[in-house]
PDB file of C-alpha atoms in Angstrom:
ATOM      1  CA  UNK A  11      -9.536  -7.021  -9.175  1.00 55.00           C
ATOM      2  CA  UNK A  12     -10.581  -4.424  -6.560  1.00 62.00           C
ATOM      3  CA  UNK A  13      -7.594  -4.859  -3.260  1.00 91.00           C
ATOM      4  CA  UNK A  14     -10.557  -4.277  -0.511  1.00 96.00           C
ATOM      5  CA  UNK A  15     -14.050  -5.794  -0.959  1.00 96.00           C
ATOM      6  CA  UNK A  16     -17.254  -5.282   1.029  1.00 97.00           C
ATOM      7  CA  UNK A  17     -20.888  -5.552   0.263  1.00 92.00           C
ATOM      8  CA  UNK A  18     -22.048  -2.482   0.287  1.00 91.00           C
ATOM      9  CA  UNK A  19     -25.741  -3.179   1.492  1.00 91.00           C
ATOM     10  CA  UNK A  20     -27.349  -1.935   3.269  1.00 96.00           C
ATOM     11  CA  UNK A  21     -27.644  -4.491   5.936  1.00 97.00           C
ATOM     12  CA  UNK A  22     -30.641  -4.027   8.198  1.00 97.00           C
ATOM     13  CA  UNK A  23     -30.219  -5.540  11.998  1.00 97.00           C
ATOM     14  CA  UNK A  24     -33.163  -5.504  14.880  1.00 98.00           C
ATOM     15  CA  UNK A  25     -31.800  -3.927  17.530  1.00 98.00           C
ATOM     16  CA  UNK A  26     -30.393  -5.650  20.280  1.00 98.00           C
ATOM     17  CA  UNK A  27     -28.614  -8.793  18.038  1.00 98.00           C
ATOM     18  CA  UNK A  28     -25.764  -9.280  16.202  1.00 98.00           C
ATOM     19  CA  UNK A  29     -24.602  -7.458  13.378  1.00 98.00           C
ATOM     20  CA  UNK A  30     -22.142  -9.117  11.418  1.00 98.00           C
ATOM     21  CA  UNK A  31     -19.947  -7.784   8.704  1.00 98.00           C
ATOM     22  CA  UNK A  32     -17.327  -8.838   6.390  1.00 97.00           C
ATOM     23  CA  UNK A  33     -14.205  -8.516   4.072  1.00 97.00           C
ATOM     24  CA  UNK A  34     -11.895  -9.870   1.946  1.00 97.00           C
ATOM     25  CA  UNK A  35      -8.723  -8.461   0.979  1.00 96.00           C
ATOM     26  CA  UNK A  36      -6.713  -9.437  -1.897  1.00 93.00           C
ATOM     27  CA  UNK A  37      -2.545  -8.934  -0.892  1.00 89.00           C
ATOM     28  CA  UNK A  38      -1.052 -11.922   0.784  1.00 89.00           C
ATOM     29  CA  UNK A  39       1.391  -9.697   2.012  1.00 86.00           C
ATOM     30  CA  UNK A  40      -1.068  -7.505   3.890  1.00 89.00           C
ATOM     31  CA  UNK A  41      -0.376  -7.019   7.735  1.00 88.00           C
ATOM     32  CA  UNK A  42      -2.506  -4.902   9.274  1.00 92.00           C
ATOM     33  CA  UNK A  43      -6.260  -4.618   9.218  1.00 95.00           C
ATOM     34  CA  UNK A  44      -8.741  -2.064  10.812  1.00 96.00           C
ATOM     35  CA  UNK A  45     -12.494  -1.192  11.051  1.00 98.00           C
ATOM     36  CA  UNK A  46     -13.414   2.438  10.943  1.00 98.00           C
ATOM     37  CA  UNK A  47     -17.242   3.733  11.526  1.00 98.00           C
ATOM     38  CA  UNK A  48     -18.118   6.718   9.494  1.00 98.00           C
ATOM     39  CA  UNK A  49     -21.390   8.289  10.481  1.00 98.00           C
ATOM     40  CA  UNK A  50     -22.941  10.144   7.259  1.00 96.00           C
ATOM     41  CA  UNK A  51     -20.931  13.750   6.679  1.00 94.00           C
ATOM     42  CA  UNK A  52     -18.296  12.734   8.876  1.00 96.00           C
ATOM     43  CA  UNK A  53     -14.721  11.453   9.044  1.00 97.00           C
ATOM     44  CA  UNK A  54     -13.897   7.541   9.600  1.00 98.00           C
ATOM     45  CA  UNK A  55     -13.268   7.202  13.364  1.00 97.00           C
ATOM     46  CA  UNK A  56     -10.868   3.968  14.466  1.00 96.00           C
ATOM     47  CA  UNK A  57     -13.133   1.559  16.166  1.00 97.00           C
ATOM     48  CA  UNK A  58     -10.973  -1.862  15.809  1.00 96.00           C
ATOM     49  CA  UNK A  59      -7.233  -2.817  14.669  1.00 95.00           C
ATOM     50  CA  UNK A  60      -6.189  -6.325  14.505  1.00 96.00           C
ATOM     51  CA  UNK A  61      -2.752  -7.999  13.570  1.00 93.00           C
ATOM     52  CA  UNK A  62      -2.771 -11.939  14.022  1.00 94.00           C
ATOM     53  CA  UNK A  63      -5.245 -14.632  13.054  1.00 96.00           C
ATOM     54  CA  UNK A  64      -8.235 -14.675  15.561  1.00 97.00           C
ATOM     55  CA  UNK A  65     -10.628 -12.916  16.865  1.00 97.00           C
ATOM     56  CA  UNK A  66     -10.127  -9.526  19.165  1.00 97.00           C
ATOM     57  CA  UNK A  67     -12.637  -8.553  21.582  1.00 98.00           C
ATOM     58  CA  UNK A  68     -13.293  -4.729  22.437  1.00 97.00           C
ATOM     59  CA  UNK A  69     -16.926  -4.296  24.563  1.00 97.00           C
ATOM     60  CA  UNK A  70     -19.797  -5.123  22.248  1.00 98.00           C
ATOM     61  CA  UNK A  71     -17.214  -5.115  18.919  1.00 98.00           C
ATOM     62  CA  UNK A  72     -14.908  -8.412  18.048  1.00 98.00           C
ATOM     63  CA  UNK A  73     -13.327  -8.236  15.290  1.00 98.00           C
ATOM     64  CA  UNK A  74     -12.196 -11.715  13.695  1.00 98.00           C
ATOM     65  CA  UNK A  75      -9.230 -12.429  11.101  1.00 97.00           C
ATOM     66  CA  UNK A  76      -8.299 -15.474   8.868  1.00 97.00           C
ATOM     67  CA  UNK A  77      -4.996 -14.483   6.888  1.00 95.00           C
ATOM     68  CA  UNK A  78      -5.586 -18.120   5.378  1.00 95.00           C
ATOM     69  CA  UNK A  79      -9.193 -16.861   3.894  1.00 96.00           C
ATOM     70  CA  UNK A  80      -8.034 -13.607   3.250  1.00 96.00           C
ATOM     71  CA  UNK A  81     -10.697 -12.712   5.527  1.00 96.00           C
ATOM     72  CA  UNK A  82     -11.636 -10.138   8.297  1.00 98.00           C
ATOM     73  CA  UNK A  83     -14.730  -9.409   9.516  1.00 98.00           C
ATOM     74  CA  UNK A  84     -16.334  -7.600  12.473  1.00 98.00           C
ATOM     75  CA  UNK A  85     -19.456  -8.624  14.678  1.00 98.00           C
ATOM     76  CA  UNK A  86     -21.023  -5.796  16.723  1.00 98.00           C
ATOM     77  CA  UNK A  87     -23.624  -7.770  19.706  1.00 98.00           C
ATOM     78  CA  UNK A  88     -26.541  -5.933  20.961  1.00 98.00           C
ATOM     79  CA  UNK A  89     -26.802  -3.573  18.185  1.00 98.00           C
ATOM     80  CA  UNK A  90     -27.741   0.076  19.114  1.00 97.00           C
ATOM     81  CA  UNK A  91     -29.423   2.346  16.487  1.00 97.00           C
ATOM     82  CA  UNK A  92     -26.368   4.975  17.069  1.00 97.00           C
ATOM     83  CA  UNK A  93     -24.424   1.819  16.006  1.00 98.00           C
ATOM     84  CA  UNK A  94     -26.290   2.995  12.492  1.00 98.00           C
ATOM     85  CA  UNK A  95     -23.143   3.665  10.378  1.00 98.00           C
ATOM     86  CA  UNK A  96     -20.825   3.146   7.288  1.00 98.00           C
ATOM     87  CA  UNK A  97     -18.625   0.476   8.285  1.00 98.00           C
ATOM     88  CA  UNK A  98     -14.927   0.918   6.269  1.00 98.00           C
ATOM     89  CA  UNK A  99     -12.551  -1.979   6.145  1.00 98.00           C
ATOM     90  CA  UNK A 100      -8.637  -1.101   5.657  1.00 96.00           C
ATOM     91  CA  UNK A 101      -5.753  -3.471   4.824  1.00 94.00           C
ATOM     92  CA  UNK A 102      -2.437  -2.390   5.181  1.00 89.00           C
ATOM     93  CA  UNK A 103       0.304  -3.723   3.007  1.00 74.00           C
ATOM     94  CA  UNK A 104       3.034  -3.565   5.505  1.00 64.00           C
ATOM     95  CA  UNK A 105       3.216  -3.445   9.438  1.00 53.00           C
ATOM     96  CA  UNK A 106       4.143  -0.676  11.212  1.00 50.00           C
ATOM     97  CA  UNK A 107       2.046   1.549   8.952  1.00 50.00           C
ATOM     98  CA  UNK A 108       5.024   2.817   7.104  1.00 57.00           C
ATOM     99  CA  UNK A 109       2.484   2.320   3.595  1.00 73.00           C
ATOM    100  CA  UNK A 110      -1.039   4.348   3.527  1.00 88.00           C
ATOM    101  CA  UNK A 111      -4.447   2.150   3.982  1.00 93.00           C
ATOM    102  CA  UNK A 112      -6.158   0.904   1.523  1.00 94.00           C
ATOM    103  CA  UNK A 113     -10.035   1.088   2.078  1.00 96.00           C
ATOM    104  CA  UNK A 114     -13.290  -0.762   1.121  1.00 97.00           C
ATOM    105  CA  UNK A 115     -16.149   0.810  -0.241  1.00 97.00           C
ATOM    106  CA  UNK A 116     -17.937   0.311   3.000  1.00 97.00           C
ATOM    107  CA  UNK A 117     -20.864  -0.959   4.202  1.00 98.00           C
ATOM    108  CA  UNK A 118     -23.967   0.416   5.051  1.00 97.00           C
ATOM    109  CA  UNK A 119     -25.111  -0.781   8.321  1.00 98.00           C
ATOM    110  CA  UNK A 120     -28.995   0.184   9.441  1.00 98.00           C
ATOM    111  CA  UNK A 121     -29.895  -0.634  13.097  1.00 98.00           C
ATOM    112  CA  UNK A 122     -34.042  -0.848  13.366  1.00 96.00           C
ATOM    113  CA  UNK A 123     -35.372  -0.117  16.829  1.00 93.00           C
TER     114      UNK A 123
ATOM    115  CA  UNK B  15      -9.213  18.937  21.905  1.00 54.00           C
ATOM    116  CA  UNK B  16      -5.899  16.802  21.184  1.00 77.00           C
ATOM    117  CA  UNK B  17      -7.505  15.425  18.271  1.00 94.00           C
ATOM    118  CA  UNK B  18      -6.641  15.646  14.228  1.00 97.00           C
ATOM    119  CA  UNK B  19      -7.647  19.319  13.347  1.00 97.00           C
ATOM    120  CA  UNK B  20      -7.662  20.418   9.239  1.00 98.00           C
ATOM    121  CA  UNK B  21      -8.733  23.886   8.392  1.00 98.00           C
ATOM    122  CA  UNK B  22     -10.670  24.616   6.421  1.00 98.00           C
ATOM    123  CA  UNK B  23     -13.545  22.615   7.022  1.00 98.00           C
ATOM    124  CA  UNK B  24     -14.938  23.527   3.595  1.00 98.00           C
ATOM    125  CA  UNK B  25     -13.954  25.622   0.771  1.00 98.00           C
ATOM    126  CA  UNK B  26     -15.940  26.405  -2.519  1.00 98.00           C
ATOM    127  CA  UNK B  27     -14.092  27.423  -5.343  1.00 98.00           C
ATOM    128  CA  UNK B  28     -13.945  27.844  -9.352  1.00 98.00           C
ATOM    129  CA  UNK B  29     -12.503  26.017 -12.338  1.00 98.00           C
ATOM    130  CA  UNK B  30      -8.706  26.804 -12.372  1.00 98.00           C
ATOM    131  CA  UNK B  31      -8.018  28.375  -8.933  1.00 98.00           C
ATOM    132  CA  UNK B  32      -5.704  27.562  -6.720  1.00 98.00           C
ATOM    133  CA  UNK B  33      -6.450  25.806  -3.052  1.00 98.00           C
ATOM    134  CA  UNK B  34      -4.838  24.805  -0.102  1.00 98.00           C
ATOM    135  CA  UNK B  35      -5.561  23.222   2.865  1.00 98.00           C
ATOM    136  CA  UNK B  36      -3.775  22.625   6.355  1.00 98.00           C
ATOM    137  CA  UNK B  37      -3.945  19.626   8.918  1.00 98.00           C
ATOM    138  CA  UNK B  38      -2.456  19.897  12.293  1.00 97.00           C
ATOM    139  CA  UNK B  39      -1.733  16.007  13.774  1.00 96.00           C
ATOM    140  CA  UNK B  40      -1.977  14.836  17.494  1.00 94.00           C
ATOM    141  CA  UNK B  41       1.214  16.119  18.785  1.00 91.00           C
ATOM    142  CA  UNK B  42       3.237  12.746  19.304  1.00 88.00           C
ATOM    143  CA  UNK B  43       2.344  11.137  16.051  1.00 91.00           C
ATOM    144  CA  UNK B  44       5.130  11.342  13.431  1.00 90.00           C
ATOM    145  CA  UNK B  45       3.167   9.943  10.623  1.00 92.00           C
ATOM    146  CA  UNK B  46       0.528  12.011   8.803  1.00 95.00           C
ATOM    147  CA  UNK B  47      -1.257  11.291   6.046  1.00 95.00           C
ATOM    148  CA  UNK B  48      -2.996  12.551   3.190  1.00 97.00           C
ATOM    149  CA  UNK B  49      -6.662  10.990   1.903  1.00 97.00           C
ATOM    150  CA  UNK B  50      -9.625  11.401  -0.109  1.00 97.00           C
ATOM    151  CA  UNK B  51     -12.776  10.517  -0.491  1.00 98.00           C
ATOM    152  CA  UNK B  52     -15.833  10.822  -2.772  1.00 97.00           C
ATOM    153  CA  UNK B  53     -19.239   9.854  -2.116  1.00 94.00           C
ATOM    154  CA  UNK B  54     -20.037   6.399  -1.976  1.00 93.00           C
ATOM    155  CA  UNK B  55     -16.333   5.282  -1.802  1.00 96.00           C
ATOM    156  CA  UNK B  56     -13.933   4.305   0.723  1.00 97.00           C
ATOM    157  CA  UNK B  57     -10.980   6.987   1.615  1.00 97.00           C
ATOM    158  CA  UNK B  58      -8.006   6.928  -1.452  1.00 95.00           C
ATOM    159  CA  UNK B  59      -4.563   7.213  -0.299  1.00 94.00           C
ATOM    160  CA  UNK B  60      -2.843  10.002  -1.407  1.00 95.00           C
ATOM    161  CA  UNK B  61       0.593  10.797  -0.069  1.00 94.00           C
ATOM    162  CA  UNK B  62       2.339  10.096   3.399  1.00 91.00           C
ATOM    163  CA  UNK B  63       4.995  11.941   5.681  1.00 92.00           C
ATOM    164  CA  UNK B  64       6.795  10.375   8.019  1.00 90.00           C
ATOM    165  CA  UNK B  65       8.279  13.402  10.034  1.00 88.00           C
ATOM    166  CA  UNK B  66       9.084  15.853   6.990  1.00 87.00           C
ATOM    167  CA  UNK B  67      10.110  13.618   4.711  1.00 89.00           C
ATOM    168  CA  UNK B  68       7.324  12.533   2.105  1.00 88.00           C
ATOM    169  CA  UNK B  69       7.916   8.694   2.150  1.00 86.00           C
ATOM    170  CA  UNK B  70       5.080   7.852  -0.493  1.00 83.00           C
ATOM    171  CA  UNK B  71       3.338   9.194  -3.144  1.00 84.00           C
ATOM    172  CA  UNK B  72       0.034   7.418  -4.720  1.00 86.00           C
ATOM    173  CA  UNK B  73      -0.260   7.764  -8.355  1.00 81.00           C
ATOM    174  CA  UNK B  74      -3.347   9.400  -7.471  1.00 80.00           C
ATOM    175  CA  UNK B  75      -1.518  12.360  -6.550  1.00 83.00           C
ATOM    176  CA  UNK B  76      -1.242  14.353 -10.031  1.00 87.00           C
ATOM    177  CA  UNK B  77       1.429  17.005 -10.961  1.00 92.00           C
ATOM    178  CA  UNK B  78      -1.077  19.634  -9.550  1.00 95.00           C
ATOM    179  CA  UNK B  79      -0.961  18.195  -6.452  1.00 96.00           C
ATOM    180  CA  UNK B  80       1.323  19.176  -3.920  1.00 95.00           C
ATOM    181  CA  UNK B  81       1.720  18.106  -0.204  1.00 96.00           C
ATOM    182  CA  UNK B  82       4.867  19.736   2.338  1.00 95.00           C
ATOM    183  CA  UNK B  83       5.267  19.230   6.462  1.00 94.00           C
ATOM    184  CA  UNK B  84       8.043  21.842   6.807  1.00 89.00           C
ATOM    185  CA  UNK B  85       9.198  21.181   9.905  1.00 86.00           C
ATOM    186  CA  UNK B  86       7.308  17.660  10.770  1.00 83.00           C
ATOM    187  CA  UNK B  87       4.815  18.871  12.436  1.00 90.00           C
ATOM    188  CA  UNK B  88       1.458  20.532  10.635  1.00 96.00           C
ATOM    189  CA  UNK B  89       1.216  19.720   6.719  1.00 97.00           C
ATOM    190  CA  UNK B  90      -0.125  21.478   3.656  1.00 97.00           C
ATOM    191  CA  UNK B  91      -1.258  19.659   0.200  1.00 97.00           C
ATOM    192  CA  UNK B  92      -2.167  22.583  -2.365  1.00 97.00           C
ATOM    193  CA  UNK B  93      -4.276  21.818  -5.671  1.00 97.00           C
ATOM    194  CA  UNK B  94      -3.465  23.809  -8.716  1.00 97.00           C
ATOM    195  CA  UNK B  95      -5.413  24.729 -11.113  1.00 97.00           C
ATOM    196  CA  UNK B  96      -8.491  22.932  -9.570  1.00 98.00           C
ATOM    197  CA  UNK B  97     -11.038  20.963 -11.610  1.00 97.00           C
ATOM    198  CA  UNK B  98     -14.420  19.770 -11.273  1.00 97.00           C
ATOM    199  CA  UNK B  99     -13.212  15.901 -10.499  1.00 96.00           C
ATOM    200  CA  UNK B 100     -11.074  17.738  -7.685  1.00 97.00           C
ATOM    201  CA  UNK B 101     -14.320  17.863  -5.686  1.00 98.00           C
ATOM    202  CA  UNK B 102     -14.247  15.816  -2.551  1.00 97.00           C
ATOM    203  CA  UNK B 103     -13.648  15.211   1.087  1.00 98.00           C
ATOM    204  CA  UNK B 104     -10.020  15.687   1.849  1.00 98.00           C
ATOM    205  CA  UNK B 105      -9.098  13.868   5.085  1.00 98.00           C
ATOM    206  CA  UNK B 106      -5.715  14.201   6.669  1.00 98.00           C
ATOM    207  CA  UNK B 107      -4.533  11.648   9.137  1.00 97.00           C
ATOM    208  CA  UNK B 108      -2.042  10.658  11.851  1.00 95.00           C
ATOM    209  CA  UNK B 109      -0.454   8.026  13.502  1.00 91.00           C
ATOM    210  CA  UNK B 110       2.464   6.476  15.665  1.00 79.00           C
ATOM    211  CA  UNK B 111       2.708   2.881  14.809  1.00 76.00           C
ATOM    212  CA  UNK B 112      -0.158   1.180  12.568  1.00 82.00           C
ATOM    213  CA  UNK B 113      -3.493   2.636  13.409  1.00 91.00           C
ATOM    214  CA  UNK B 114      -4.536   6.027  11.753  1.00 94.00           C
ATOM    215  CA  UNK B 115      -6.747   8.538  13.494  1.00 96.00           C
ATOM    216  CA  UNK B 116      -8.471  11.182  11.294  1.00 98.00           C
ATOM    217  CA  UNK B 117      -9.207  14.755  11.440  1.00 98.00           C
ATOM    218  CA  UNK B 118     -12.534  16.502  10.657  1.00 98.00           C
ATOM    219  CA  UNK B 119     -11.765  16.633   6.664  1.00 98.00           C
ATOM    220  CA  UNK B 120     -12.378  19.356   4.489  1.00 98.00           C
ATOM    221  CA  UNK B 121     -14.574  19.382   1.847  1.00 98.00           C
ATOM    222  CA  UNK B 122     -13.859  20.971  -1.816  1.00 98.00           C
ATOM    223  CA  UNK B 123     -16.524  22.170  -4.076  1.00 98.00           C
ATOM    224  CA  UNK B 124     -14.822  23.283  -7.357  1.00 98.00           C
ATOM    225  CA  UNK B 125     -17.727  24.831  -9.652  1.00 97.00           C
TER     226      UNK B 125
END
């Protein structure tokens, strides 16, 4: 059973609405969670962290957890076509980030003017 | 640039040679950690410093692999012996408390 699952699309959004993507996560015991955005050739850049059930709100990105589920996901409103990405989900077993992440395949997010 | 830095940002190099790579972290983090990543998969964990003590290795991380922070500040992880399924994007990343911030990555071509 993989730890980190995504569907890995890709998942096409008109610009300007909402893009909405998802994960599930497989360790109870996990603590932390985080969104990166990797744009094609380069690194994963931080774009979201969240620690408690609910959702977090950071300009167009909320990012919404259910421990209960197993769940995380992450909307993105009024969708830009640099918004066009790789979207990585990471779980991390412990708080405090004393363990390494543990990543999702990713998925594929295409913005269409 | 306060940012993650790893040099180099890519290295090509054949069957059986030895390679090694160097990421500097953002100044105040004490964590840095180790990564890779092939193409179409998410970033594997591969070892993790806190200061310059190696706290955690991933099984990943075979015999030929080898990762040091000397004085808990820039690390090295070296690849022996390199082999074709040593190809990939080697990202390095740091951090204070739980978020991670990555550097640049370098990529390995082993031929």
């Amino acid at each position: 059973q993989k730890e980190v699952e995504q569907n890995s699309g890709p998942l096409s959004v008109p610009e300007g609405a909402i893009a909405s993507l998802n994960c599930t996560y497989s360790d109870r015991g996990s603590q932390s969670f985080f969104w990166y955005r990797q744009y094609s050739g380069k690194s994963p850049e931080l774009i979201m962290s969240i620690y408690s059930n609910g959702d977090k709100e950071d300009g167009r990105f909320t990012a919404q957890l259910n421990k209960a589920s197993q769940y995380v996901s992450l909307l993105i409103r009024d969708s830009q076509p640099s918004d066009s990405a790789t979207y990585l989900c990471a779980v991390n077993k412990e708080g405090g980030g004393a363990d390494g992440l543990t990543f999702g395949k990713g998925t594929h997010l295409i913005i269409q003017p | 640039d306060t940012g993650v830095s790893q040099d180099p940002r890519h290295k090509i190099t054949k069957r059986g040679q030895n390679v090694t790579f160097r990421c500097d972290p953002i100044s105040e983090h004490n964590r840095l950690y180790w990564y890779r990543q092939t193409l179409g998969q998410g970033p594997e964990f591969l070892t993790y410093f806190q200061n310059e003590a190696q706290l955690e290795k991933s099984r990943l991380l075979s015999d030929r692999f080898s990762a040091e922070r000397p004085k808990g500040s820039f690390s090295t992880l070296e690849i022996q012996r390199t082999e074709q399924g040593d190809s990939a994007m080697y990202l390095c990343a740091s951090g204070r408390l739980g978020e991670q911030f990555f550097g640049p990555g370098t990529r390995l071509t082993v031929l």
